[in-house]
Amino acid sequence: MLFITGCAQKGEPAPAKPEPASDQAVRPSRTEMKEGDFVYRLVSESERYGQGEKLKIYAELEYVGEQDEITIGHAASPFYFPMKELTRNYSIDYMMNEPYITTTLKKGEPLREDYTGSGGYSEQDTKDYQNFIRSLKDGFPEGRYVVYGSADFVIHPAEGETGEEPEKYKIQAEIEFEVSP
């Protein structure tokens, strides 16, 4: 069982009537990135959620190389789900424990992980921001959100190969979703 904790960066206080942030680029609700022998998928099962509705967001990592399987090394999970709420311009960081774990990926069988929550604040953050982060436990409030997802892992040299550094991967993708009343 994974234990995920969350932190967040300080955001600006929400204006009286929220206006969209300057980031107006519209992103898809699902995307796929290929790097080397790996395919990373970041998916929101919906483009729009109702206020308080549980988000259905997940990441997948699939090995598509020539071997039958490959072992990767990573923190508690290879997947990260940091976000930004664009209307209020609030960052919602994603933190996790960082033990070193290995996972064996079988060719053509994606490793999948669902987003389970994030967010945290410090006493130095504004009260509006603290209230926003607290509200996430009851479901995301109205707004437009971007997930800056990534799969972060390493592949070690094959047994018997010496002097080689682990091959590092950080495959990144962005998706967007909206929460409305």
N, CA and C of each residue as an Amber inpcrd file, in Angstrom:
protein
   543
   0.8560000  -1.1870000   0.0000000   0.0000000   0.0000000   0.0000000
   0.8860000   1.2280000   0.0000000   0.5920000   2.1600000  -0.8470000
   1.3780000   3.3790000  -0.9340000   0.8230000   4.4130000   0.0270000
   1.7130000   5.1670000   0.6470000   1.3020000   6.2660000   1.4920000
   1.7950000   7.5330000   0.8360000   0.8850000   8.3800000   0.4490000
   1.2450000   9.5890000  -0.2620000   0.8800000  10.7740000   0.6010000
   1.8210000  11.6990000   0.7310000   1.5410000  12.9290000   1.4470000
   1.6110000  14.0700000   0.4640000   1.0340000  15.1740000   0.8080000
   1.0180000  16.2890000  -0.1310000   1.5150000  17.5630000   0.4890000
   2.0810000  18.3840000  -0.3400000   2.5150000  19.7180000   0.0270000
   2.0570000  20.6400000  -1.0810000   2.0640000  21.9070000  -0.8120000
   1.6850000  22.8440000  -1.8570000   2.5100000  24.0990000  -1.7420000
   2.6650000  24.7550000  -2.8510000   3.3740000  26.0180000  -2.8460000
   2.3720000  27.1180000  -2.5810000   2.8840000  28.2210000  -2.0960000
   2.0490000  29.3630000  -1.7900000   1.4130000  29.8940000  -3.0640000
   0.1390000  30.1670000  -2.9930000  -0.5670000  30.7450000  -4.1230000
  -1.0050000  32.1560000  -3.7840000  -1.5100000  32.8410000  -4.7600000
  -2.0250000  34.1860000  -4.5570000  -3.4620000  34.0840000  -4.0570000
  -3.9210000  35.0680000  -3.2760000  -5.3030000  35.0110000  -2.8080000
  -6.2730000  35.0680000  -3.9790000  -7.4200000  34.4230000  -3.8070000
  -8.4220000  34.4080000  -4.8720000  -9.0540000  35.7790000  -5.0070000
  -9.2200000  36.2580000  -6.2410000  -9.9180000  37.5280000  -6.4180000
 -11.3910000  37.3740000  -6.0460000 -12.0720000  38.4970000  -5.8150000
 -13.4780000  38.4550000  -5.4380000 -14.2940000  37.7000000  -6.4860000
 -14.0720000  37.9780000  -7.7560000 -14.7230000  37.2420000  -8.8450000
 -13.5970000  36.5940000  -9.6420000 -13.4180000  35.2620000  -9.5630000
 -12.2810000  34.6200000 -10.2160000 -12.1980000  34.9220000 -11.7080000
 -11.0080000  35.2290000 -12.1490000 -10.7050000  35.4360000 -13.5610000
  -9.6880000  34.3800000 -13.9600000  -9.7550000  33.8790000 -15.1900000
  -8.7860000  32.8780000 -15.6150000  -7.3590000  33.4080000 -15.5340000
  -6.4340000  32.5210000 -15.1890000  -5.0190000  32.8850000 -15.1480000
  -4.5220000  33.0930000 -16.5740000  -3.3030000  33.5790000 -16.7010000
  -2.7610000  33.8840000 -18.0230000  -2.4960000  32.6260000 -18.8500000
  -2.4630000  31.4630000 -18.2390000  -2.2270000  30.2200000 -18.9640000
  -3.5220000  29.8000000 -19.6570000  -3.7030000  30.2200000 -20.9000000
  -4.9410000  29.9600000 -21.6240000  -4.8590000  28.7580000 -22.5550000
  -3.7020000  28.1210000 -22.6360000  -3.5650000  26.9560000 -23.5140000
  -4.5260000  25.8730000 -23.0580000  -5.2610000  25.3240000 -23.9970000
  -6.1920000  24.2450000 -23.6690000  -5.4940000  22.9250000 -23.9520000
  -5.4880000  22.0480000 -22.9580000  -4.8250000  20.7590000 -23.0640000
  -5.8750000  19.6640000 -23.1770000  -5.5090000  18.5310000 -23.7180000
  -6.4680000  17.4190000 -23.7850000  -6.6840000  16.8200000 -22.3960000
  -7.7080000  15.9740000 -22.2650000  -7.9560000  15.2970000 -20.9920000
  -7.2120000  13.9590000 -20.9250000  -6.5710000  13.5710000 -22.0250000
  -5.7380000  12.3670000 -22.0320000  -4.6160000  12.5760000 -23.0250000
  -3.4420000  12.0410000 -22.6830000  -2.2960000  12.1770000 -23.5710000
  -1.3820000  10.9740000 -23.4180000  -0.5770000  10.7540000 -24.4310000
   0.3550000   9.6240000 -24.4500000   1.7040000  10.1320000 -24.9680000
   2.7680000   9.7930000 -24.2620000   4.1250000  10.1990000 -24.6430000
   4.9800000   8.9430000 -24.7540000   5.7860000   8.8650000 -25.8110000
   6.7050000   7.7350000 -25.9690000   8.1240000   8.2510000 -25.8410000
   8.9050000   7.5650000 -25.0350000  10.3210000   7.8810000 -24.8920000
  11.0880000   6.5700000 -24.8040000  11.9750000   6.3520000 -25.7560000
  12.7280000   5.1020000 -25.7850000  11.7880000   3.9210000 -25.8760000
  11.9570000   2.9710000 -24.9680000  11.1370000   1.7550000 -24.9480000
   9.9190000   1.8640000 -24.0340000   9.4970000   3.0940000 -23.7190000
   8.4050000   3.2850000 -22.7620000   7.3260000   4.2060000 -23.3170000
   6.0850000   3.9000000 -22.9530000   4.9530000   4.7520000 -23.2780000
   4.3260000   5.1650000 -21.9510000   4.1730000   6.4740000 -21.7740000
   3.5620000   7.0410000 -20.5770000   2.2170000   7.6430000 -20.9770000
   1.1800000   7.2780000 -20.2430000  -0.1540000   7.8240000 -20.4840000
  -0.6280000   8.5500000 -19.2330000  -1.2360000   9.7000000 -19.4390000
  -1.8490000  10.4690000 -18.3660000  -3.2770000  10.7380000 -18.8020000
  -4.2490000  10.3200000 -17.9760000  -5.6450000  10.3160000 -18.4000000
  -6.5630000  10.8570000 -17.3060000  -7.4560000  11.7510000 -17.7080000
  -8.6270000  12.0990000 -16.9040000  -9.7990000  11.4790000 -17.6370000
 -10.5680000  10.6520000 -16.9550000 -11.6720000   9.9600000 -17.6200000
 -12.7920000  10.9030000 -18.0320000 -12.7420000  12.1380000 -17.5580000
 -13.7390000  13.1300000 -17.9420000 -13.0440000  14.4690000 -18.1650000
 -13.5840000  15.2680000 -19.0720000 -13.0760000  16.6320000 -19.2710000
 -13.6830000  17.5700000 -18.2460000 -14.8400000  17.1780000 -17.6860000
 -15.5640000  18.0370000 -16.7480000 -16.1350000  17.1970000 -15.6200000
 -15.8930000  17.6410000 -14.3860000 -16.4290000  16.9760000 -13.2000000
 -17.3600000  17.9470000 -12.4880000 -18.3000000  17.3850000 -11.7470000
 -19.1570000  18.2150000 -10.9070000 -18.4370000  18.5380000  -9.6080000
 -18.7820000  19.6570000  -9.0100000 -18.1700000  20.0520000  -7.7510000
 -18.3960000  18.9600000  -6.7150000 -17.3330000  18.5060000  -6.0650000
 -17.4190000  17.4490000  -5.0710000 -17.3200000  16.0460000  -5.6490000
 -17.3800000  15.9080000  -6.9710000 -17.2850000  14.6000000  -7.6220000
 -15.8540000  14.0680000  -7.5250000 -15.7210000  12.7670000  -7.3170000
 -14.3990000  12.1470000  -7.2370000 -13.7230000  12.1820000  -8.6060000
 -12.4840000  12.6520000  -8.6230000 -11.7220000  12.6990000  -9.8670000
 -11.3260000  11.2940000 -10.2810000 -11.3720000  11.0280000 -11.5580000
 -10.9390000   9.7400000 -12.1060000  -9.7580000  10.0180000 -13.0300000
  -8.5930000  10.1150000 -12.4120000  -7.3500000  10.4280000 -13.1200000
  -6.3670000   9.3060000 -12.8380000  -5.6470000   8.8820000 -13.8680000
  -4.6470000   7.8370000 -13.6670000  -3.4790000   8.0140000 -14.6210000
  -2.3970000   7.3390000 -14.2860000  -1.1980000   7.3070000 -15.1300000
  -0.8580000   5.8490000 -15.4070000  -0.2740000   5.6250000 -16.5810000
   0.1950000   4.2960000 -16.9490000   1.5940000   4.3930000 -17.5240000
   2.3750000   3.3610000 -17.2800000   3.6990000   3.2320000 -17.8860000
   3.7620000   1.8470000 -18.5010000   4.0640000   1.8010000 -19.7910000
   4.1160000   0.5280000 -20.5070000   5.4800000   0.3580000 -21.1610000
   6.0610000  -0.8160000 -20.9560000   7.3260000  -1.1700000 -21.6140000
   6.9940000  -1.7700000 -22.9760000   7.6140000  -1.2440000 -24.0440000
   7.3470000  -1.7240000 -25.4010000   8.6380000  -2.1380000 -26.1150000
   9.7060000  -2.3840000 -25.3400000  10.9970000  -2.7430000 -25.9200000
  11.0650000  -4.1930000 -26.3700000  12.2770000  -4.6560000 -26.6310000
  12.4930000  -5.9950000 -27.1960000  12.5060000  -7.1200000 -26.1680000
  12.8290000  -6.8040000 -24.9060000  12.8860000  -7.8390000 -23.8790000
  11.4720000  -8.2250000 -23.4270000  11.3570000  -9.3810000 -22.7750000
  10.0590000  -9.8120000 -22.2430000   9.6390000  -8.9760000 -21.0400000
  10.6200000  -8.4860000 -20.2840000  10.3560000  -7.6590000 -19.1080000
  11.5810000  -6.8330000 -18.7920000  11.3690000  -5.7910000 -17.9960000
  12.4730000  -4.9180000 -17.5750000  12.1590000  -4.4260000 -16.1670000
  13.1970000  -4.2270000 -15.3620000  13.0220000  -3.7590000 -13.9880000
  13.4250000  -2.2900000 -13.9140000  12.5280000  -1.4910000 -13.3360000
  12.8010000  -0.0680000 -13.1430000  12.9240000   0.2170000 -11.6450000
  13.6540000   1.2650000 -11.3060000  13.7820000   1.7300000  -9.9260000
  13.1310000   3.0990000  -9.7990000  12.4980000   3.3560000  -8.6440000
  11.7590000   4.6100000  -8.4640000  11.4920000   4.8540000  -6.9820000
  10.8770000   6.0110000  -6.6810000  10.4410000   6.3220000  -5.3090000
   9.2530000   5.4100000  -4.9770000   8.4210000   5.7730000  -4.0280000
   7.2800000   4.9290000  -3.6530000   6.4220000   4.5890000  -4.8690000
   6.4390000   5.4470000  -5.8650000   5.7400000   5.2270000  -7.1350000
   6.5490000   5.9310000  -8.2210000   6.4840000   5.4560000  -9.4620000
   7.1420000   6.2120000 -10.5300000   6.2990000   7.4080000 -10.9910000
   5.0400000   7.5150000 -10.5150000   4.1140000   8.5260000 -11.0220000
   3.9610000   9.7170000 -10.0880000   3.9270000  10.9030000 -10.6790000
   3.7150000  12.1570000  -9.9560000   2.5410000  12.8830000 -10.6030000
   1.7230000  13.5600000  -9.7550000   0.5240000  14.2350000 -10.2340000
   0.4240000  15.6790000  -9.7060000   1.4470000  16.5180000  -9.8290000
   1.2860000  17.9080000  -9.3720000   0.2800000  18.6320000 -10.2650000
  -0.4140000  19.6260000  -9.6930000  -1.4630000  20.3300000 -10.4330000
  -1.3770000  21.8250000 -10.2090000  -2.1210000  22.5270000 -11.0290000
  -2.3150000  23.9650000 -10.8440000  -3.7730000  24.2740000 -11.1420000
  -4.3990000  25.0510000 -10.2580000  -5.7540000  25.5300000 -10.4880000
  -5.5840000  26.8820000 -11.1740000  -6.0460000  26.9980000 -12.4100000
  -5.7270000  28.1550000 -13.2390000  -6.5530000  29.3880000 -12.9230000
  -7.7710000  29.2400000 -12.4190000  -8.6030000  30.4030000 -12.1300000
  -8.0190000  31.2070000 -10.9640000  -7.6100000  30.5100000  -9.9170000
  -7.0520000  31.1680000  -8.7290000  -5.5290000  31.2520000  -8.7780000
  -4.9260000  30.5320000  -9.7160000  -3.4750000  30.4780000  -9.8570000
  -2.8190000  29.8350000  -8.6310000  -3.4050000  28.7280000  -8.1600000
  -2.8850000  27.9950000  -7.0100000  -2.1800000  26.7230000  -7.4740000
  -1.0170000  26.4750000  -6.9200000  -0.2960000  25.2230000  -7.1690000
  -0.7170000  24.1810000  -6.1480000  -0.8540000  22.9470000  -6.6060000
  -1.1930000  21.8190000  -5.7380000  -0.0850000  20.7950000  -5.9510000
   0.9110000  20.8390000  -5.0860000   2.0620000  19.9540000  -5.2660000
   1.7250000  18.5180000  -4.8990000   2.5680000  17.6310000  -5.3620000
   2.3860000  16.2030000  -5.1360000   3.6930000  15.6530000  -4.5810000
   3.6580000  15.2260000  -3.3690000   4.8560000  14.7000000  -2.7170000
   4.6170000  13.2370000  -2.3580000   5.7210000  12.5060000  -2.2140000
   5.5930000  11.1120000  -1.7920000   6.8420000  10.6830000  -1.0470000
   6.7030000   9.5820000  -0.3560000   7.8620000   8.9850000   0.3010000
   8.8610000   8.5920000  -0.7720000  10.1410000   8.6010000  -0.4210000
  11.1600000   8.3160000  -1.4130000  12.0720000   7.1520000  -1.0540000
  11.4800000   6.0170000  -0.7120000  12.3420000   4.8420000  -0.5910000
  12.7390000   4.4390000  -2.0060000  13.7030000   3.5880000  -2.1430000
  14.0480000   3.0940000  -3.4780000  13.3730000   1.7450000  -3.6580000
  12.4850000   1.6640000  -4.6350000  11.7090000   0.4610000  -4.9070000
  11.9620000   0.0550000  -6.3480000  11.9290000  -1.2370000  -6.6040000
  12.0140000  -1.6980000  -7.9860000  10.7000000  -2.3480000  -8.3800000
  10.3590000  -2.2000000  -9.6450000   9.1450000  -2.7820000 -10.2050000
   9.5130000  -3.4250000 -11.5350000   9.0450000  -4.6320000 -11.7600000
   9.2800000  -5.3030000 -13.0340000   8.0880000  -5.0730000 -13.9480000
   8.3660000  -4.5090000 -15.1150000   7.3380000  -4.2790000 -16.1230000
   7.4260000  -5.3820000 -17.1650000   6.3120000  -6.0160000 -17.4420000
   6.2490000  -7.0220000 -18.5030000   5.8570000  -6.3240000 -19.7930000
   6.4980000  -6.7020000 -20.8610000   6.2490000  -6.0880000 -22.1590000
   4.7500000  -6.1250000 -22.4880000   4.2110000  -4.9490000 -22.8480000
   2.8170000  -4.8570000 -23.2600000   1.7980000  -4.8380000 -22.1470000
   2.2290000  -4.8830000 -20.8610000   1.3080000  -4.8480000 -19.7200000
   1.5290000  -3.5650000 -18.9290000   0.6710000  -2.5540000 -19.1180000
   0.8890000  -1.2720000 -18.4500000   0.8090000  -1.3570000 -16.9190000
   1.7000000  -0.6310000 -16.2620000   1.6240000  -0.3960000 -14.8260000
   0.7120000   0.8170000 -14.6690000  -0.3310000   0.7050000 -13.8450000
  -1.3130000   1.7800000 -13.7100000  -1.4420000   2.2080000 -12.2600000
  -1.6080000   3.5250000 -12.0730000  -1.8520000   4.0620000 -10.7320000
  -2.8710000   5.1820000 -10.8310000  -3.8670000   5.1370000  -9.9410000
  -4.8790000   6.1790000  -9.8770000  -4.3970000   7.3310000  -9.0070000
  -4.8060000   8.5380000  -9.3480000  -4.5690000   9.7140000  -8.5130000
  -5.4380000   9.5760000  -7.2690000  -4.8260000   9.7520000  -6.0870000
  -5.5760000   9.5810000  -4.8450000  -5.6440000  10.8360000  -3.9820000
  -5.0340000  11.9160000  -4.4220000  -5.1100000  13.1560000  -3.6570000
  -3.7520000  13.7820000  -3.4450000  -3.7780000  15.0620000  -3.1160000
  -2.5510000  15.8040000  -2.8540000  -2.9180000  17.1280000  -2.2180000
  -1.9100000  17.9110000  -1.9300000  -2.1210000  19.2510000  -1.3990000
  -1.7190000  19.3720000   0.0540000  -1.1380000  20.4870000   0.3810000
  -0.7320000  20.8150000   1.7310000  -0.3870000  22.2910000   1.7720000
  -0.2260000  22.8180000   2.9630000   0.0860000  24.2420000   3.0970000
   0.8950000  24.4650000   4.3600000   1.4200000  25.6750000   4.4860000
   2.1530000  26.0540000   5.6930000   1.4390000  27.2470000   6.3240000
   1.8310000  27.5790000   7.5170000   1.2280000  28.7130000   8.2180000
   1.5340000  30.0320000   7.5170000   2.5640000  30.0710000   6.6660000
   2.9210000  31.2920000   5.9410000   1.9950000  31.5340000   4.7390000
   1.2460000  30.5130000   4.3170000   0.3320000  30.6730000   3.1960000
  -0.8770000  31.5000000   3.6150000  -1.5090000  32.1510000   2.6490000
  -2.6850000  32.9630000   2.9390000  -3.8210000  32.0800000   3.4530000
  -4.7310000  32.6760000   4.1920000  -5.9030000  31.9390000   4.7060000
  -6.7480000  31.4190000   3.5460000  -6.9010000  32.2240000   2.4810000
  -7.6710000  31.7720000   1.3190000  -7.0470000  30.5130000   0.7230000
  -5.7230000  30.5120000   0.6120000  -5.0410000  29.3460000   0.0500000
  -5.1930000  28.1300000   0.9680000  -5.0280000  28.3450000   2.2800000
  -5.1970000  27.2530000   3.2350000  -6.6100000  26.6730000   3.1390000
  -7.6100000  27.5360000   3.0480000  -8.9980000  27.0730000   2.9200000
  -9.1980000  26.2980000   1.6190000  -8.5810000  26.7590000   0.5300000
  -8.6690000  26.0590000  -0.7490000  -8.0950000  24.6470000  -0.6210000
  -6.9050000  24.5240000  -0.0540000  -6.2630000  23.2110000   0.0860000
  -7.0990000  22.3190000   1.0020000  -7.6220000  22.8580000   2.1090000
  -8.4860000  22.0680000   2.9950000  -9.7200000  21.5630000   2.2510000
 -10.2520000  22.3780000   1.3490000 -11.4800000  22.0020000   0.6350000
 -11.2600000  20.8190000  -0.3060000 -10.0280000  20.5350000  -0.6950000
  -9.7560000  19.4400000  -1.6350000 -10.1730000  18.0840000  -1.0790000
 -10.1610000  17.9380000   0.2460000 -10.5230000  16.6440000   0.8310000
 -11.9980000  16.3000000   0.6010000 -12.8160000  17.3290000   0.3380000
 -14.2410000  17.1280000   0.0670000 -14.5480000  17.1370000  -1.4290000
 -13.5330000  17.1530000  -2.2440000 -13.7130000  17.2410000  -3.6990000
 -13.1990000  18.5750000  -4.1860000 -12.7650000  18.6050000  -5.4160000
 -12.1720000  19.8220000  -5.9530000 -13.2320000  20.8940000  -6.1630000
 -12.9230000  22.1570000  -5.7730000 -13.8630000  23.2400000  -5.9940000
 -13.8960000  23.6570000  -7.4720000 -14.8920000  24.4380000  -7.8150000
 -15.0520000  24.9320000  -9.1740000 -13.7490000  25.5650000  -9.6610000
 -13.3800000  25.2570000 -10.8990000 -12.1720000  25.8270000 -11.4800000
 -11.6620000  25.0100000 -12.6450000 -10.5840000  25.4720000 -13.2230000
  -9.9130000  24.8000000 -14.3340000  -8.5610000  24.3290000 -13.8260000
  -8.2460000  23.0550000 -14.0190000  -7.0570000  22.4380000 -13.4450000
  -6.1730000  21.8240000 -14.5320000  -4.8720000  21.9470000 -14.3380000
  -3.8990000  21.2840000 -15.1970000  -3.1190000  20.3050000 -14.3350000
  -2.9780000  19.0790000 -14.8280000  -2.1410000  18.0760000 -14.1660000
  -0.8280000  18.0330000 -14.9380000   0.2820000  18.3040000 -14.2450000
   1.6180000  18.2490000 -14.8370000   2.2360000  16.9100000 -14.4510000
   1.7400000  15.8340000 -15.0270000   2.1370000  14.4930000 -14.6290000
   3.5030000  14.0900000 -15.1520000   4.0910000  13.1020000 -14.4770000
   5.3560000  12.5410000 -14.9500000   5.5330000  11.1190000 -14.4400000
   6.3430000  10.3920000 -15.1860000   6.8300000   9.0810000 -14.7620000
   8.3360000   9.2710000 -14.5980000   8.8390000   9.0440000 -13.3950000
  10.2380000   9.3150000 -13.0530000  10.8570000   8.0240000 -12.5320000
  11.8290000   7.4630000 -13.2680000  12.4010000   6.1730000 -12.9040000
  13.7740000   5.9990000 -13.5430000  14.4610000   4.9320000 -13.1360000
  15.7740000   4.6060000 -13.7030000  15.7910000   3.1390000 -14.1260000
  16.6840000   2.8560000 -15.0620000  16.9670000   1.4780000 -15.4630000
  18.4510000   1.2600000 -15.2030000  18.7540000   0.2270000 -14.4540000
  20.1470000  -0.0650000 -14.1450000  20.7810000  -0.9030000 -15.2500000
  22.1070000  -0.8010000 -15.3910000  22.7860000  -1.6460000 -16.3810000
  22.5350000  -3.1240000 -16.0910000  22.5760000  -3.9240000 -17.1150000
  22.3730000  -5.3630000 -16.9520000  23.4320000  -5.9420000 -16.0340000
  23.0980000  -7.0560000 -15.3730000  24.0460000  -7.7120000 -14.4740000
  25.3280000  -8.0300000 -15.2100000  26.4350000  -7.7740000 -14.5460000
  27.7280000  -8.0640000 -15.1370000  28.3280000  -6.8610000 -15.8590000
  27.4940000  -5.8630000 -16.2280000  28.0070000  -4.6480000 -16.8590000
  28.4370000  -3.6980000 -15.7530000  29.6800000  -3.2650000 -15.8030000
  30.1930000  -2.3960000 -14.7520000  30.5260000  -1.0270000 -15.3210000
  30.5550000  -0.0620000 -14.4430000  30.9690000   1.2810000 -14.8010000
  29.9070000   2.1160000 -15.5030000  28.7640000   1.5540000 -15.7720000
  27.7150000   2.3260000 -16.4310000  26.7780000   2.9440000 -15.4050000
  26.3640000   4.1480000 -15.6930000  25.3940000   4.8420000 -14.8400000
  23.9870000   4.3410000 -15.1800000  23.0830000   4.3770000 -14.1990000
  21.6940000   4.0160000 -14.5120000  21.1340000   4.9770000 -15.5680000
  20.2910000   4.4610000 -16.4340000  19.6330000   5.2900000 -17.4450000
  18.4110000   5.9310000 -16.7870000  18.3630000   7.2670000 -16.7740000
  17.2930000   7.9970000 -16.0870000  16.2240000   8.4330000 -17.0730000
  14.9800000   8.3080000 -16.6320000  13.8380000   8.7400000 -17.4240000
  12.9670000   9.6630000 -16.5950000  12.4880000  10.7140000 -17.2090000
  11.4300000  11.5530000 -16.6270000  10.5450000  11.9470000 -17.8070000
   9.4980000  11.1610000 -17.9960000   8.5860000  11.3890000 -19.1070000
   7.4400000  12.2470000 -18.5900000   7.2350000  13.3970000 -19.2070000
   6.2480000  14.3580000 -18.7110000   5.1080000  14.5610000 -19.6980000
   3.9420000  14.8550000 -19.1590000   2.7650000  15.1450000 -19.9720000
   1.8310000  16.0590000 -19.1730000   0.9540000  16.7510000 -19.8820000
  -0.0140000  17.6390000 -19.2450000  -1.4110000  17.3070000 -19.7500000
  -2.3500000  17.3050000 -18.8280000  -3.7620000  17.1820000 -19.1820000
  -4.5460000  18.2500000 -18.4290000  -5.7590000  18.4410000 -18.8350000
  -6.5810000  19.4710000 -18.2040000  -7.9840000  18.9370000 -17.9540000
  -8.6050000  19.4350000 -16.8910000 -10.0100000  19.1300000 -16.6130000
 -10.6310000  20.3410000 -15.9310000 -11.9440000  20.3450000 -15.9110000
 -12.6670000  21.4500000 -15.3160000 -13.6300000  20.9110000 -14.2630000
 -13.8420000  21.6960000 -13.2110000 -14.8320000  21.3670000 -12.1920000
 -15.8580000  22.4920000 -12.2170000 -17.1290000  22.1150000 -12.3600000
 -18.1900000  23.1190000 -12.4030000 -19.3080000  22.7160000 -11.4370000
 -20.1230000  23.6860000 -11.0350000 -21.2010000  23.3850000 -10.0760000
 -22.2150000  22.3930000 -10.6130000
